[in-house]
């Protein structure tokens, strides 16, 4: 039976954290990724893949890996990582490959070399004594990532849980207090060339501050860089993990997806400009019989030094609407996607009709007044 008092504080029937400790641990990792923007991240003991699922939305990450000793749980949960229709409609700017591996965290395998961040969330307390002794050499010595985040229960907090037995989970082989964890972490950091900072999650109730956080965390940062020779030697070691599955996400680094994204944005901007022009033509036709009419911008509060004033404007000759590529390139999203005017021209060359000198997109204005942008996929524009 748990003592009724912990350092002078009466134990509550139920201690609940809002958000849950699991959510807080994931948020800690996500905040770290958001701040430091690692490109290659591995989650050891990934289990249900929820953390990997959340990490995949961070644009900085290009490689995600998950490792777990339970192959069945990986097979059941890989669906969380599959691509969906939205991933193709709005591709990532950077490529992303996610791979799940089945194997032990104390097996050396070159597949987890060269990572910026490795997370071990509530993992080490599940290791047998022999595995725990091997763990630092594999994680810090062999994998040797730039950063390692390790979380584990703080046993000093346990008496605050009503009805709690020795450990918080039946599969835990041990649970450390803060002194034990920090001693282990500092020894590993010194031996393998890391610094380590300690923090935690799960505030104790008022009056029990002395027991510390419910979850204790060590953030290890590499201080001694790997040598080229050591990396070469490590890559020659035979693979120990088996691949459960790999998911490759579409990205704008692939030309077919970049071409589609640029074309969609070009079509959208052309339709908007054309609608403005058609409205202005209706007003001007009664007073001006010239065959060529320029684009009239809608009235709005603008700076007198509008930089777009120097950019060629759209115009209409008879039933043909001309949109200069320079005008299209002035839109921030198109400029960001293409980088330069020549790339814009190359990407849309097979999607639109260009003028004879290649400087403008040409479309027919007849019977297009009622086009619905929400249904437009680029095919309803009538090109000359």
mmCIF file with all atom_site columns, N, CA, C and O in Angstrom, residues 263-272 274-275 321 323 351-353 361-366 368 371 373 376-384:
data_model
loop_
_atom_site.group_PDB
_atom_site.id
_atom_site.type_symbol
_atom_site.label_atom_id
_atom_site.label_alt_id
_atom_site.label_comp_id
_atom_site.label_asym_id
_atom_site.label_entity_id
_atom_site.label_seq_id
_atom_site.pdbx_PDB_ins_code
_atom_site.Cartn_x
_atom_site.Cartn_y
_atom_site.Cartn_z
_atom_site.occupancy
_atom_site.B_iso_or_equiv
_atom_site.pdbx_formal_charge
_atom_site.auth_seq_id
_atom_site.auth_comp_id
_atom_site.auth_asym_id
_atom_site.auth_atom_id
_atom_site.pdbx_PDB_model_num
ATOM 1   N N  . UNK A 1 263 ? 1.461   25.458 -62.354 1.00 0.00 ? 263 UNK A N  1
ATOM 2   C CA . UNK A 1 263 ? 0.366   25.630 -63.309 1.00 0.00 ? 263 UNK A CA 1
ATOM 3   C C  . UNK A 1 263 ? -0.934  26.015 -62.604 1.00 0.00 ? 263 UNK A C  1
ATOM 4   O O  . UNK A 1 263 ? -1.663  26.905 -63.058 1.00 0.00 ? 263 UNK A O  1
ATOM 5   N N  . UNK A 1 264 ? -1.211  25.352 -61.475 1.00 0.00 ? 264 UNK A N  1
ATOM 6   C CA . UNK A 1 264 ? -2.430  25.674 -60.731 1.00 0.00 ? 264 UNK A CA 1
ATOM 7   C C  . UNK A 1 264 ? -2.428  27.120 -60.248 1.00 0.00 ? 264 UNK A C  1
ATOM 8   O O  . UNK A 1 264 ? -3.447  27.820 -60.318 1.00 0.00 ? 264 UNK A O  1
ATOM 9   N N  . UNK A 1 265 ? -1.275  27.569 -59.768 1.00 0.00 ? 265 UNK A N  1
ATOM 10  C CA . UNK A 1 265 ? -1.194  28.941 -59.272 1.00 0.00 ? 265 UNK A CA 1
ATOM 11  C C  . UNK A 1 265 ? -1.286  29.936 -60.432 1.00 0.00 ? 265 UNK A C  1
ATOM 12  O O  . UNK A 1 265 ? -1.924  30.988 -60.308 1.00 0.00 ? 265 UNK A O  1
ATOM 13  N N  . UNK A 1 266 ? -0.676  29.613 -61.559 1.00 0.00 ? 266 UNK A N  1
ATOM 14  C CA . UNK A 1 266 ? -0.751  30.478 -62.739 1.00 0.00 ? 266 UNK A CA 1
ATOM 15  C C  . UNK A 1 266 ? -2.200  30.583 -63.220 1.00 0.00 ? 266 UNK A C  1
ATOM 16  O O  . UNK A 1 266 ? -2.696  31.683 -63.493 1.00 0.00 ? 266 UNK A O  1
ATOM 17  N N  . UNK A 1 267 ? -2.885  29.462 -63.334 1.00 0.00 ? 267 UNK A N  1
ATOM 18  C CA . UNK A 1 267 ? -4.282  29.478 -63.778 1.00 0.00 ? 267 UNK A CA 1
ATOM 19  C C  . UNK A 1 267 ? -5.138  30.320 -62.840 1.00 0.00 ? 267 UNK A C  1
ATOM 20  O O  . UNK A 1 267 ? -5.999  31.092 -63.270 1.00 0.00 ? 267 UNK A O  1
ATOM 21  N N  . UNK A 1 268 ? -4.912  30.146 -61.545 1.00 0.00 ? 268 UNK A N  1
ATOM 22  C CA . UNK A 1 268 ? -5.696  30.889 -60.561 1.00 0.00 ? 268 UNK A CA 1
ATOM 23  C C  . UNK A 1 268 ? -5.497  32.394 -60.722 1.00 0.00 ? 268 UNK A C  1
ATOM 24  O O  . UNK A 1 268 ? -6.471  33.162 -60.736 1.00 0.00 ? 268 UNK A O  1
ATOM 25  N N  . UNK A 1 269 ? -4.258  32.823 -60.856 1.00 0.00 ? 269 UNK A N  1
ATOM 26  C CA . UNK A 1 269 ? -3.979  34.262 -60.975 1.00 0.00 ? 269 UNK A CA 1
ATOM 27  C C  . UNK A 1 269 ? -4.489  34.822 -62.305 1.00 0.00 ? 269 UNK A C  1
ATOM 28  O O  . UNK A 1 269 ? -4.999  35.948 -62.363 1.00 0.00 ? 269 UNK A O  1
ATOM 29  N N  . UNK A 1 270 ? -4.383  34.038 -63.378 1.00 0.00 ? 270 UNK A N  1
ATOM 30  C CA . UNK A 1 270 ? -4.874  34.497 -64.676 1.00 0.00 ? 270 UNK A CA 1
ATOM 31  C C  . UNK A 1 270 ? -6.381  34.709 -64.637 1.00 0.00 ? 270 UNK A C  1
ATOM 32  O O  . UNK A 1 270 ? -6.908  35.713 -65.139 1.00 0.00 ? 270 UNK A O  1
ATOM 33  N N  . UNK A 1 271 ? -7.094  33.772 -64.034 1.00 0.00 ? 271 UNK A N  1
ATOM 34  C CA . UNK A 1 271 ? -8.546  33.905 -63.959 1.00 0.00 ? 271 UNK A CA 1
ATOM 35  C C  . UNK A 1 271 ? -8.947  35.147 -63.166 1.00 0.00 ? 271 UNK A C  1
ATOM 36  O O  . UNK A 1 271 ? -9.887  35.854 -63.537 1.00 0.00 ? 271 UNK A O  1
ATOM 37  N N  . UNK A 1 272 ? -8.248  35.413 -62.086 1.00 0.00 ? 272 UNK A N  1
ATOM 38  C CA . UNK A 1 272 ? -8.563  36.600 -61.279 1.00 0.00 ? 272 UNK A CA 1
ATOM 39  C C  . UNK A 1 272 ? -8.333  37.877 -62.095 1.00 0.00 ? 272 UNK A C  1
ATOM 40  O O  . UNK A 1 272 ? -9.160  38.798 -62.091 1.00 0.00 ? 272 UNK A O  1
ATOM 41  N N  . UNK A 1 274 ? -8.222  38.156 -65.336 1.00 0.00 ? 274 UNK A N  1
ATOM 42  C CA . UNK A 1 274 ? -9.132  38.218 -66.472 1.00 0.00 ? 274 UNK A CA 1
ATOM 43  C C  . UNK A 1 274 ? -10.507 38.740 -66.078 1.00 0.00 ? 274 UNK A C  1
ATOM 44  O O  . UNK A 1 274 ? -11.128 39.526 -66.798 1.00 0.00 ? 274 UNK A O  1
ATOM 45  N N  . UNK A 1 275 ? -10.954 38.330 -64.899 1.00 0.00 ? 275 UNK A N  1
ATOM 46  C CA . UNK A 1 275 ? -12.262 38.800 -64.448 1.00 0.00 ? 275 UNK A CA 1
ATOM 47  C C  . UNK A 1 275 ? -12.252 40.309 -64.228 1.00 0.00 ? 275 UNK A C  1
ATOM 48  O O  . UNK A 1 275 ? -13.209 41.003 -64.559 1.00 0.00 ? 275 UNK A O  1
ATOM 49  N N  . UNK A 1 321 ? -6.766  37.466 -74.396 1.00 0.00 ? 321 UNK A N  1
ATOM 50  C CA . UNK A 1 321 ? -6.240  38.076 -73.174 1.00 0.00 ? 321 UNK A CA 1
ATOM 51  C C  . UNK A 1 321 ? -4.775  37.675 -73.037 1.00 0.00 ? 321 UNK A C  1
ATOM 52  O O  . UNK A 1 321 ? -4.432  36.496 -73.042 1.00 0.00 ? 321 UNK A O  1
ATOM 53  N N  . UNK A 1 323 ? -1.324  37.792 -70.725 1.00 0.00 ? 323 UNK A N  1
ATOM 54  C CA . UNK A 1 323 ? -0.780  38.012 -69.380 1.00 0.00 ? 323 UNK A CA 1
ATOM 55  C C  . UNK A 1 323 ? 0.734   37.853 -69.446 1.00 0.00 ? 323 UNK A C  1
ATOM 56  O O  . UNK A 1 323 ? 1.238   36.741 -69.638 1.00 0.00 ? 323 UNK A O  1
ATOM 57  N N  . UNK A 1 351 ? 1.547   23.634 -70.715 1.00 0.00 ? 351 UNK A N  1
ATOM 58  C CA . UNK A 1 351 ? 0.236   23.759 -70.101 1.00 0.00 ? 351 UNK A CA 1
ATOM 59  C C  . UNK A 1 351 ? -0.567  24.922 -70.667 1.00 0.00 ? 351 UNK A C  1
ATOM 60  O O  . UNK A 1 351 ? -1.800  24.935 -70.548 1.00 0.00 ? 351 UNK A O  1
ATOM 61  N N  . UNK A 1 352 ? 0.104   25.908 -71.274 1.00 0.00 ? 352 UNK A N  1
ATOM 62  C CA . UNK A 1 352 ? -0.569  27.115 -71.757 1.00 0.00 ? 352 UNK A CA 1
ATOM 63  C C  . UNK A 1 352 ? -0.093  27.440 -73.173 1.00 0.00 ? 352 UNK A C  1
ATOM 64  O O  . UNK A 1 352 ? 0.871   26.861 -73.665 1.00 0.00 ? 352 UNK A O  1
ATOM 65  N N  . UNK A 1 353 ? -0.780  28.395 -73.813 1.00 0.00 ? 353 UNK A N  1
ATOM 66  C CA . UNK A 1 353 ? -0.346  28.920 -75.107 1.00 0.00 ? 353 UNK A CA 1
ATOM 67  C C  . UNK A 1 353 ? 0.414   30.216 -74.846 1.00 0.00 ? 353 UNK A C  1
ATOM 68  O O  . UNK A 1 353 ? -0.092  31.113 -74.174 1.00 0.00 ? 353 UNK A O  1
ATOM 69  N N  . UNK A 1 361 ? 1.250   34.748 -71.648 1.00 0.00 ? 361 UNK A N  1
ATOM 70  C CA . UNK A 1 361 ? 0.272   33.673 -71.778 1.00 0.00 ? 361 UNK A CA 1
ATOM 71  C C  . UNK A 1 361 ? -0.942  34.234 -72.501 1.00 0.00 ? 361 UNK A C  1
ATOM 72  O O  . UNK A 1 361 ? -1.366  35.362 -72.245 1.00 0.00 ? 361 UNK A O  1
ATOM 73  N N  . UNK A 1 362 ? -1.516  33.455 -73.438 1.00 0.00 ? 362 UNK A N  1
ATOM 74  C CA . UNK A 1 362 ? -2.671  33.899 -74.220 1.00 0.00 ? 362 UNK A CA 1
ATOM 75  C C  . UNK A 1 362 ? -3.870  33.013 -73.908 1.00 0.00 ? 362 UNK A C  1
ATOM 76  O O  . UNK A 1 362 ? -3.763  31.786 -73.946 1.00 0.00 ? 362 UNK A O  1
ATOM 77  N N  . UNK A 1 363 ? -5.016  33.642 -73.595 1.00 0.00 ? 363 UNK A N  1
ATOM 78  C CA . UNK A 1 363 ? -6.245  32.880 -73.419 1.00 0.00 ? 363 UNK A CA 1
ATOM 79  C C  . UNK A 1 363 ? -7.393  33.612 -74.095 1.00 0.00 ? 363 UNK A C  1
ATOM 80  O O  . UNK A 1 363 ? -7.342  34.821 -74.320 1.00 0.00 ? 363 UNK A O  1
ATOM 81  N N  . UNK A 1 364 ? -8.431  32.851 -74.432 1.00 0.00 ? 364 UNK A N  1
ATOM 82  C CA . UNK A 1 364 ? -9.613  33.409 -75.072 1.00 0.00 ? 364 UNK A CA 1
ATOM 83  C C  . UNK A 1 364 ? -10.570 33.903 -74.001 1.00 0.00 ? 364 UNK A C  1
ATOM 84  O O  . UNK A 1 364 ? -10.834 33.209 -73.021 1.00 0.00 ? 364 UNK A O  1
ATOM 85  N N  . UNK A 1 365 ? -11.106 35.098 -74.159 1.00 0.00 ? 365 UNK A N  1
ATOM 86  C CA . UNK A 1 365 ? -12.008 35.670 -73.154 1.00 0.00 ? 365 UNK A CA 1
ATOM 87  C C  . UNK A 1 365 ? -13.470 35.379 -73.423 1.00 0.00 ? 365 UNK A C  1
ATOM 88  O O  . UNK A 1 365 ? -14.319 35.664 -72.591 1.00 0.00 ? 365 UNK A O  1
ATOM 89  N N  . UNK A 1 366 ? -13.784 34.785 -74.556 1.00 0.00 ? 366 UNK A N  1
ATOM 90  C CA . UNK A 1 366 ? -15.180 34.585 -74.944 1.00 0.00 ? 366 UNK A CA 1
ATOM 91  C C  . UNK A 1 366 ? -15.842 33.530 -74.057 1.00 0.00 ? 366 UNK A C  1
ATOM 92  O O  . UNK A 1 366 ? -15.303 32.450 -73.838 1.00 0.00 ? 366 UNK A O  1
ATOM 93  N N  . UNK A 1 368 ? -16.247 33.187 -70.971 1.00 0.00 ? 368 UNK A N  1
ATOM 94  C CA . UNK A 1 368 ? -15.559 32.717 -69.778 1.00 0.00 ? 368 UNK A CA 1
ATOM 95  C C  . UNK A 1 368 ? -15.956 33.506 -68.525 1.00 0.00 ? 368 UNK A C  1
ATOM 96  O O  . UNK A 1 368 ? -15.389 33.321 -67.470 1.00 0.00 ? 368 UNK A O  1
ATOM 97  N N  . UNK A 1 371 ? -16.851 31.430 -65.302 1.00 0.00 ? 371 UNK A N  1
ATOM 98  C CA . UNK A 1 371 ? -15.980 30.356 -64.807 1.00 0.00 ? 371 UNK A CA 1
ATOM 99  C C  . UNK A 1 371 ? -15.962 30.361 -63.286 1.00 0.00 ? 371 UNK A C  1
ATOM 100 O O  . UNK A 1 371 ? -15.881 31.405 -62.664 1.00 0.00 ? 371 UNK A O  1
ATOM 101 N N  . UNK A 1 373 ? -13.907 29.531 -60.092 1.00 0.00 ? 373 UNK A N  1
ATOM 102 C CA . UNK A 1 373 ? -12.537 29.214 -59.660 1.00 0.00 ? 373 UNK A CA 1
ATOM 103 C C  . UNK A 1 373 ? -12.498 27.999 -58.773 1.00 0.00 ? 373 UNK A C  1
ATOM 104 O O  . UNK A 1 373 ? -11.536 27.238 -58.783 1.00 0.00 ? 373 UNK A O  1
ATOM 105 N N  . UNK A 1 376 ? -12.018 24.987 -60.819 1.00 0.00 ? 376 UNK A N  1
ATOM 106 C CA . UNK A 1 376 ? -11.020 25.046 -61.891 1.00 0.00 ? 376 UNK A CA 1
ATOM 107 C C  . UNK A 1 376 ? -9.840  24.133 -61.632 1.00 0.00 ? 376 UNK A C  1
ATOM 108 O O  . UNK A 1 376 ? -9.272  24.119 -60.562 1.00 0.00 ? 376 UNK A O  1
ATOM 109 N N  . UNK A 1 377 ? -9.522  23.304 -62.632 1.00 0.00 ? 377 UNK A N  1
ATOM 110 C CA . UNK A 1 377 ? -8.298  22.504 -62.541 1.00 0.00 ? 377 UNK A CA 1
ATOM 111 C C  . UNK A 1 377 ? -7.350  22.861 -63.669 1.00 0.00 ? 377 UNK A C  1
ATOM 112 O O  . UNK A 1 377 ? -6.394  22.144 -63.935 1.00 0.00 ? 377 UNK A O  1
ATOM 113 N N  . UNK A 1 378 ? -7.638  23.959 -64.333 1.00 0.00 ? 378 UNK A N  1
ATOM 114 C CA . UNK A 1 378 ? -6.769  24.402 -65.405 1.00 0.00 ? 378 UNK A CA 1
ATOM 115 C C  . UNK A 1 378 ? -7.259  24.033 -66.779 1.00 0.00 ? 378 UNK A C  1
ATOM 116 O O  . UNK A 1 378 ? -6.822  24.592 -67.782 1.00 0.00 ? 378 UNK A O  1
ATOM 117 N N  . UNK A 1 379 ? -8.234  23.112 -66.859 1.00 0.00 ? 379 UNK A N  1
ATOM 118 C CA . UNK A 1 379 ? -8.676  22.619 -68.163 1.00 0.00 ? 379 UNK A CA 1
ATOM 119 C C  . UNK A 1 379 ? -9.802  23.447 -68.756 1.00 0.00 ? 379 UNK A C  1
ATOM 120 O O  . UNK A 1 379 ? -10.172 23.262 -69.913 1.00 0.00 ? 379 UNK A O  1
ATOM 121 N N  . UNK A 1 380 ? -10.433 24.351 -67.951 1.00 0.00 ? 380 UNK A N  1
ATOM 122 C CA . UNK A 1 380 ? -11.575 25.084 -68.479 1.00 0.00 ? 380 UNK A CA 1
ATOM 123 C C  . UNK A 1 380 ? -11.171 26.424 -69.092 1.00 0.00 ? 380 UNK A C  1
ATOM 124 O O  . UNK A 1 380 ? -12.022 27.150 -69.551 1.00 0.00 ? 380 UNK A O  1
ATOM 125 N N  . UNK A 1 381 ? -9.884  26.723 -69.111 1.00 0.00 ? 381 UNK A N  1
ATOM 126 C CA . UNK A 1 381 ? -9.431  27.938 -69.786 1.00 0.00 ? 381 UNK A CA 1
ATOM 127 C C  . UNK A 1 381 ? -9.362  27.689 -71.287 1.00 0.00 ? 381 UNK A C  1
ATOM 128 O O  . UNK A 1 381 ? -8.787  26.682 -71.726 1.00 0.00 ? 381 UNK A O  1
ATOM 129 N N  . UNK A 1 382 ? -9.890  28.602 -72.066 1.00 0.00 ? 382 UNK A N  1
ATOM 130 C CA . UNK A 1 382 ? -9.863  28.437 -73.525 1.00 0.00 ? 382 UNK A CA 1
ATOM 131 C C  . UNK A 1 382 ? -8.645  29.140 -74.094 1.00 0.00 ? 382 UNK A C  1
ATOM 132 O O  . UNK A 1 382 ? -8.601  30.344 -74.202 1.00 0.00 ? 382 UNK A O  1
ATOM 133 N N  . UNK A 1 383 ? -7.634  28.367 -74.385 1.00 0.00 ? 383 UNK A N  1
ATOM 134 C CA . UNK A 1 383 ? -6.411  28.944 -74.926 1.00 0.00 ? 383 UNK A CA 1
ATOM 135 C C  . UNK A 1 383 ? -6.548  29.150 -76.433 1.00 0.00 ? 383 UNK A C  1
ATOM 136 O O  . UNK A 1 383 ? -7.259  28.426 -77.110 1.00 0.00 ? 383 UNK A O  1
ATOM 137 N N  . UNK A 1 384 ? -5.832  30.157 -76.910 1.00 0.00 ? 384 UNK A N  1
ATOM 138 C CA . UNK A 1 384 ? -5.896  30.483 -78.340 1.00 0.00 ? 384 UNK A CA 1
ATOM 139 C C  . UNK A 1 384 ? -5.278  29.355 -79.153 1.00 0.00 ? 384 UNK A C  1
ATOM 140 O O  . UNK A 1 384 ? -4.249  28.809 -78.782 1.00 0.00 ? 384 UNK A O  1
#
